[in-house]
mmCIF file of N, CA, C and O in Angstrom:
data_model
loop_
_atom_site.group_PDB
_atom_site.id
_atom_site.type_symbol
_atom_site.label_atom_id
_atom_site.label_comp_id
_atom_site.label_asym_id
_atom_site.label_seq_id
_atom_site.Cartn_x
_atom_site.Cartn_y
_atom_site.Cartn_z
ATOM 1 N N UNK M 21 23.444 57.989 26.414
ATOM 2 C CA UNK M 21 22.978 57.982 27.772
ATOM 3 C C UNK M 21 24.120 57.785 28.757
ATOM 4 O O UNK M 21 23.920 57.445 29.923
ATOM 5 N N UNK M 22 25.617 58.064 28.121
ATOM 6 C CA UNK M 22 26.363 58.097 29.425
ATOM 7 C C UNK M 22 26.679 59.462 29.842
ATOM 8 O O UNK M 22 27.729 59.501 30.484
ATOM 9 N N UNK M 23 26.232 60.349 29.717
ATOM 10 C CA UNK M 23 26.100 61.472 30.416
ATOM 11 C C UNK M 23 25.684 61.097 31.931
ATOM 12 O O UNK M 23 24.838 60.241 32.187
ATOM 13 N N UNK M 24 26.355 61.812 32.862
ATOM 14 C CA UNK M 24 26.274 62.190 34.033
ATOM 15 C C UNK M 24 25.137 62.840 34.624
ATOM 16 O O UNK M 24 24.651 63.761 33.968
ATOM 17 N N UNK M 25 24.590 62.537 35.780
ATOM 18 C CA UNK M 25 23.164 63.596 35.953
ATOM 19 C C UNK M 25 23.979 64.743 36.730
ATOM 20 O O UNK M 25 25.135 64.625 37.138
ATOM 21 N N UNK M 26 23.077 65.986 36.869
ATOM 22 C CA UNK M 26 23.853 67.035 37.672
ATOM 23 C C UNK M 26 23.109 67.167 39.073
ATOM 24 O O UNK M 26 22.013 66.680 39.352
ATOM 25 N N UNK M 27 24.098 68.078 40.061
ATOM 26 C CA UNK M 27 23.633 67.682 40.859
ATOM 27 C C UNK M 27 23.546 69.426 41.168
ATOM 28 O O UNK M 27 24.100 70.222 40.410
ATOM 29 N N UNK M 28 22.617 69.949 42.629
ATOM 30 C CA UNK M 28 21.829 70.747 42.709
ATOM 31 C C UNK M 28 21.162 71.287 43.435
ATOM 32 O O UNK M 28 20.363 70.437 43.829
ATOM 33 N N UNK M 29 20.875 72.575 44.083
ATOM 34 C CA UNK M 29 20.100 72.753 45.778
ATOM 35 C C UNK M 29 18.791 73.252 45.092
ATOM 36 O O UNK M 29 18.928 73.652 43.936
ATOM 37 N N UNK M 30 17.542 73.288 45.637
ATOM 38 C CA UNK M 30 16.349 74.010 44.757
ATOM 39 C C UNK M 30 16.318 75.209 45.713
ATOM 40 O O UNK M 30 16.648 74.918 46.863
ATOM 41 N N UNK M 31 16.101 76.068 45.569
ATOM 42 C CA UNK M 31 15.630 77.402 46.083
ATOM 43 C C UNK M 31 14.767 77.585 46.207
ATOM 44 O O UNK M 31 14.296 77.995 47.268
ATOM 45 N N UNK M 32 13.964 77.307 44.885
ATOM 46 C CA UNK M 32 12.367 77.608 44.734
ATOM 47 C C UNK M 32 11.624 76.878 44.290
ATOM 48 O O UNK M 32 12.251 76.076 43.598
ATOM 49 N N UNK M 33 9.700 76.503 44.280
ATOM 50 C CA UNK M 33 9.140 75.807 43.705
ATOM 51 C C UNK M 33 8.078 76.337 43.699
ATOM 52 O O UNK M 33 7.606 77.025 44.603
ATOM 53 N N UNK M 34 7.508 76.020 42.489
ATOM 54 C CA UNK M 34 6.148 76.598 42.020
ATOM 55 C C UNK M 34 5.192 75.874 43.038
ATOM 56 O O UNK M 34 5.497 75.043 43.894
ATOM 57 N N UNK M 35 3.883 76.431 42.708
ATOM 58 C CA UNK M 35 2.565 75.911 43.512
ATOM 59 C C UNK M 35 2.563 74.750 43.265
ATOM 60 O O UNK M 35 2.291 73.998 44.201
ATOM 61 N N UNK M 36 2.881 74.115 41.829
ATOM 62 C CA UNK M 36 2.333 72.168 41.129
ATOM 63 C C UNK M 36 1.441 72.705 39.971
ATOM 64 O O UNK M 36 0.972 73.784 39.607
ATOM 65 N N UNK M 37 1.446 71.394 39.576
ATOM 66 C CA UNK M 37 0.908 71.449 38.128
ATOM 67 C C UNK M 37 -0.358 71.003 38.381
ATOM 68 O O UNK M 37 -0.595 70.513 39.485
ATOM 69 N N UNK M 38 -1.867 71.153 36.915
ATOM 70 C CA UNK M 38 -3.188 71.192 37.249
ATOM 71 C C UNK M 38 -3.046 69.948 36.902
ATOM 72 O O UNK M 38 -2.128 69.868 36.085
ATOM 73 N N UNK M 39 -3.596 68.761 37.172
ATOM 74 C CA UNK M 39 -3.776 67.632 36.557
ATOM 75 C C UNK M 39 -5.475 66.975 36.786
ATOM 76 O O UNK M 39 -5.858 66.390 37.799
ATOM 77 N N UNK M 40 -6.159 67.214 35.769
ATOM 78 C CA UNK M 40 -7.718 66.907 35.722
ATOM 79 C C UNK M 40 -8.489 68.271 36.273
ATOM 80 O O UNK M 40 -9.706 68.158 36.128
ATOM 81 N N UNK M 41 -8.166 69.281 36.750
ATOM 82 C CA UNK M 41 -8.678 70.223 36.850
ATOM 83 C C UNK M 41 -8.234 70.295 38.551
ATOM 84 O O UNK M 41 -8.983 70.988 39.239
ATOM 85 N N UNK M 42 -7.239 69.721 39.151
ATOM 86 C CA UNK M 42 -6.844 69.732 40.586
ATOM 87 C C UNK M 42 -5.249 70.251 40.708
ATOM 88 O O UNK M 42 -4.422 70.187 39.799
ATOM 89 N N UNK M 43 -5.075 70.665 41.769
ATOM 90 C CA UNK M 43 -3.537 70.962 41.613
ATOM 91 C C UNK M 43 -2.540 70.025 42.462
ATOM 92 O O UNK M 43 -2.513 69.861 43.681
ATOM 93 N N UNK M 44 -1.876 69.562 41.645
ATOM 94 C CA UNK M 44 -0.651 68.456 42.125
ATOM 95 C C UNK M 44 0.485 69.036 42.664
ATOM 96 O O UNK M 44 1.472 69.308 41.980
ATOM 97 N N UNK M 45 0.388 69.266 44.011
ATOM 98 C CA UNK M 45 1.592 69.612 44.837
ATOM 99 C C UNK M 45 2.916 69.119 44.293
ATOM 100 O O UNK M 45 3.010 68.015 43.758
ATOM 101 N N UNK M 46 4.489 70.396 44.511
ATOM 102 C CA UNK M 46 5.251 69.635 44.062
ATOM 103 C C UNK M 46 5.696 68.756 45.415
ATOM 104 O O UNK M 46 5.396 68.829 46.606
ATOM 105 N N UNK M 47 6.671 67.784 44.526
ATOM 106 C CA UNK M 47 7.402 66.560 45.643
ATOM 107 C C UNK M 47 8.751 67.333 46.278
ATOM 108 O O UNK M 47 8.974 67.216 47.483
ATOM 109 N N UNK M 48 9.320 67.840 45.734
ATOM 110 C CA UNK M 48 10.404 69.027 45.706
ATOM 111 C C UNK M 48 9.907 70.009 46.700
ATOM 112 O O UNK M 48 8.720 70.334 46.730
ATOM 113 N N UNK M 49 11.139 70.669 47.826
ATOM 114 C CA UNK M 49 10.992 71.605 48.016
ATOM 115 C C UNK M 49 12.356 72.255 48.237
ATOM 116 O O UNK M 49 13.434 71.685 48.069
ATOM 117 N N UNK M 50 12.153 73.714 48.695
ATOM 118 C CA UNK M 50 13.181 74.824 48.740
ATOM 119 C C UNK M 50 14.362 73.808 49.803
ATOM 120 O O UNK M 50 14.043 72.870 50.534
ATOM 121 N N UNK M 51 15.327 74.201 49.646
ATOM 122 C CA UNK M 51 16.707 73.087 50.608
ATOM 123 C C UNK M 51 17.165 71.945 50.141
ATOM 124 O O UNK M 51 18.300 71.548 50.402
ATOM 125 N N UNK M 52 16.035 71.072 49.145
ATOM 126 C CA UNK M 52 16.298 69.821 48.504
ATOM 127 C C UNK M 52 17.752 69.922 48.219
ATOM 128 O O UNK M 52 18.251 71.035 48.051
ATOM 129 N N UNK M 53 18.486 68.816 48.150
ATOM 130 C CA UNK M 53 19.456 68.953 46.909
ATOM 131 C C UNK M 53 18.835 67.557 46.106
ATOM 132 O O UNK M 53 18.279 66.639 46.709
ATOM 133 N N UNK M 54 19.060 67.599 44.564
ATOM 134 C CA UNK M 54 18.502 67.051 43.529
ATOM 135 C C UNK M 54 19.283 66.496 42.796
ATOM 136 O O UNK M 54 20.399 66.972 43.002
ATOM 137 N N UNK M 55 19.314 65.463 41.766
ATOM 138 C CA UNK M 55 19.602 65.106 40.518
ATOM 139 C C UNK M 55 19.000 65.001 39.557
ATOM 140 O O UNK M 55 17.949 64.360 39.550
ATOM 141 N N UNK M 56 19.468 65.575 38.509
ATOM 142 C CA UNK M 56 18.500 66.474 37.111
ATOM 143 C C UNK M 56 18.841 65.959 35.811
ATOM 144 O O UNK M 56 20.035 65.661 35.780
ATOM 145 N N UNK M 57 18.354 65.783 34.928
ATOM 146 C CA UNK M 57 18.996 65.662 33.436
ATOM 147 C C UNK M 57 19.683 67.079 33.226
ATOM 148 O O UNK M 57 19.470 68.244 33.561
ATOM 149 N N UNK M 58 20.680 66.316 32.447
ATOM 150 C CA UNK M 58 22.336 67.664 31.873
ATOM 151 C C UNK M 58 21.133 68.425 30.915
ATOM 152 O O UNK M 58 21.184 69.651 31.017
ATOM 153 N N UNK M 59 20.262 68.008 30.173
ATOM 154 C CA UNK M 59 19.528 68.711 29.079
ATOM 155 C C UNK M 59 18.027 69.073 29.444
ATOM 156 O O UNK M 59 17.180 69.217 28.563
ATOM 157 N N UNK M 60 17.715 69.227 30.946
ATOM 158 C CA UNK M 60 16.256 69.325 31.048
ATOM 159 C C UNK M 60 16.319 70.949 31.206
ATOM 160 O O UNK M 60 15.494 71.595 30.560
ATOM 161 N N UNK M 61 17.486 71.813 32.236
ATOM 162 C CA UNK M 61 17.050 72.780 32.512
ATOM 163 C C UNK M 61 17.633 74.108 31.674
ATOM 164 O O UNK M 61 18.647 74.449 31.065
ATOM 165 N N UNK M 62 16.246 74.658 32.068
ATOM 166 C CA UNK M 62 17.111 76.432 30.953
ATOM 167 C C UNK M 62 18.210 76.922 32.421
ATOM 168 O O UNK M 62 17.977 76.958 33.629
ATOM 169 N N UNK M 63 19.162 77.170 31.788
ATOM 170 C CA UNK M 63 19.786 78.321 32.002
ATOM 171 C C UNK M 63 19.966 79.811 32.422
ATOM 172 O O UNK M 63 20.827 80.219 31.642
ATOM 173 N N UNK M 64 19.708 80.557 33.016
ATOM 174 C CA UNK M 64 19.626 81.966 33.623
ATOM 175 C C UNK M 64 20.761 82.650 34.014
ATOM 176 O O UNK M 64 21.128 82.154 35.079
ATOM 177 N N UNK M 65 21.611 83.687 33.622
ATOM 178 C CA UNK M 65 22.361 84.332 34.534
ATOM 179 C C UNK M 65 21.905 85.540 35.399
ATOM 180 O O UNK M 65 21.329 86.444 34.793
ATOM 181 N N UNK M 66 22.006 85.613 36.141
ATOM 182 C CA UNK M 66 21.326 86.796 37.098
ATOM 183 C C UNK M 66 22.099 87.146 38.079
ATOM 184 O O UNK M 66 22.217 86.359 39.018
ATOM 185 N N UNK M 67 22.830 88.444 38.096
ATOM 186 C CA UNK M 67 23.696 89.143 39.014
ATOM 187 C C UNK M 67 24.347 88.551 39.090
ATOM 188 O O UNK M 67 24.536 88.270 40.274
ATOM 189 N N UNK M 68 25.419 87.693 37.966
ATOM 190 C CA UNK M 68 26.682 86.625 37.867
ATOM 191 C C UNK M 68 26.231 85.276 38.658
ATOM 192 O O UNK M 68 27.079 84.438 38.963
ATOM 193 N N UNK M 69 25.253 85.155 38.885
ATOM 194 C CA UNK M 69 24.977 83.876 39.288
ATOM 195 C C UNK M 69 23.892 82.876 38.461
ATOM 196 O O UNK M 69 22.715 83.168 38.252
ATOM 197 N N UNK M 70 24.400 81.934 38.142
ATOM 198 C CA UNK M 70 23.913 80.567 37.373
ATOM 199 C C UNK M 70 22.328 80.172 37.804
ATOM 200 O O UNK M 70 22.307 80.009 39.024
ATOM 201 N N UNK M 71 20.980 79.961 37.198
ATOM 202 C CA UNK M 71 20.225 80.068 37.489
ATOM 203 C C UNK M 71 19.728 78.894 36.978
ATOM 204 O O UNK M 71 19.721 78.896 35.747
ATOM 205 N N UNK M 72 19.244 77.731 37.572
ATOM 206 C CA UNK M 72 18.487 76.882 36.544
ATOM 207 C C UNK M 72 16.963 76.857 36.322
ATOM 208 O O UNK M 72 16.526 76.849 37.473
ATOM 209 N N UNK M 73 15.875 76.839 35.450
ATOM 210 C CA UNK M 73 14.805 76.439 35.604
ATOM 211 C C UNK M 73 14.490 75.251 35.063
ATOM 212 O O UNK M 73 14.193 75.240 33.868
ATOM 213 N N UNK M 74 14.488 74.287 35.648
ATOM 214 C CA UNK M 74 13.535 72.820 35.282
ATOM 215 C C UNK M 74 12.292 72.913 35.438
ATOM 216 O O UNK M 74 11.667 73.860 35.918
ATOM 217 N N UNK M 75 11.715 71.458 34.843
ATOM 218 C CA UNK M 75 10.390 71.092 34.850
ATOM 219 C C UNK M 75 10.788 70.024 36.403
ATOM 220 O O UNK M 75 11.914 69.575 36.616
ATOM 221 N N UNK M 76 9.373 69.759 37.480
ATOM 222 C CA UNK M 76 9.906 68.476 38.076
ATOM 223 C C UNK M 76 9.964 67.347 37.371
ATOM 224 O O UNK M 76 10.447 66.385 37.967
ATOM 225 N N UNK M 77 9.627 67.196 36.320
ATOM 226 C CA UNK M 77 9.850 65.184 35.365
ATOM 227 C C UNK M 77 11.255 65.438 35.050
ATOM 228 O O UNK M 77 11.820 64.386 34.751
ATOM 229 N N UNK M 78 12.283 66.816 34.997
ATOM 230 C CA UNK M 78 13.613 66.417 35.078
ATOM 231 C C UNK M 78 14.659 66.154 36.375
ATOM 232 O O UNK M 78 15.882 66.014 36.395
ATOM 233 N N UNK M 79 13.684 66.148 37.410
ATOM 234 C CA UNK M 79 14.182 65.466 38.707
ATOM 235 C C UNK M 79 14.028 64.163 38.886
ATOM 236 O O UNK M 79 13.034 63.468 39.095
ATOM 237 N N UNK M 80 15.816 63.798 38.706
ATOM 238 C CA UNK M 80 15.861 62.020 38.734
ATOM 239 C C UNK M 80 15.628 61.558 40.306
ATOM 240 O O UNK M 80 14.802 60.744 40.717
ATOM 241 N N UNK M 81 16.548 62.276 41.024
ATOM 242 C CA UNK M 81 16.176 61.942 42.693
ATOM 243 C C UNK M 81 16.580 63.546 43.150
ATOM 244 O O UNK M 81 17.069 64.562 42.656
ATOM 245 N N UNK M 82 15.852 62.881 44.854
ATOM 246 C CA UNK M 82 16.443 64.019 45.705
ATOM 247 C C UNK M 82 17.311 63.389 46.658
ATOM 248 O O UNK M 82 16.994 62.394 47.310
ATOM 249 N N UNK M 83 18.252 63.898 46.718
ATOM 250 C CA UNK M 83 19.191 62.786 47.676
ATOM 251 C C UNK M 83 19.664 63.738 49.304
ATOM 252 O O UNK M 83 19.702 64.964 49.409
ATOM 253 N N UNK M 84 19.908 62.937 50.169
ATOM 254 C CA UNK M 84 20.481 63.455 51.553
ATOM 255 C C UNK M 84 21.566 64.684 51.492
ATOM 256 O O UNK M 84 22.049 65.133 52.531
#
């Protein structure tokens, strides 16, 4: 656990997840910048650019 968290701008965010049959807005939005677990997100390259997809439970904070 001495790994470093990474850090991160979000671009995009899904609608939220169903929880009991309701939908849970995310806390996250597009502009955030974030801190993530090194091992939560996949990877993407797309038109030479680095793509991450996380889950939000691998967002440690969103910071200023």
């Amino acid at each position: 656990s001495k790994e470093k968290p990474q850090k991160g701008r979000v671009v995009a965010v899904g609608p939220g997840k169903f929880d009991e049959g309701k939908r849970v807005p995310m806390t996250v939005k597009p502009g955030d910048t974030v801190l993530y677990t090194k091992y939560g997100p996949t990877e993407v390259k797309i038109e030479g650019k680095e793509i991450f997809f996380l889950q939000e439970s691998d967002v440690l904070a969103i910071v200023a």
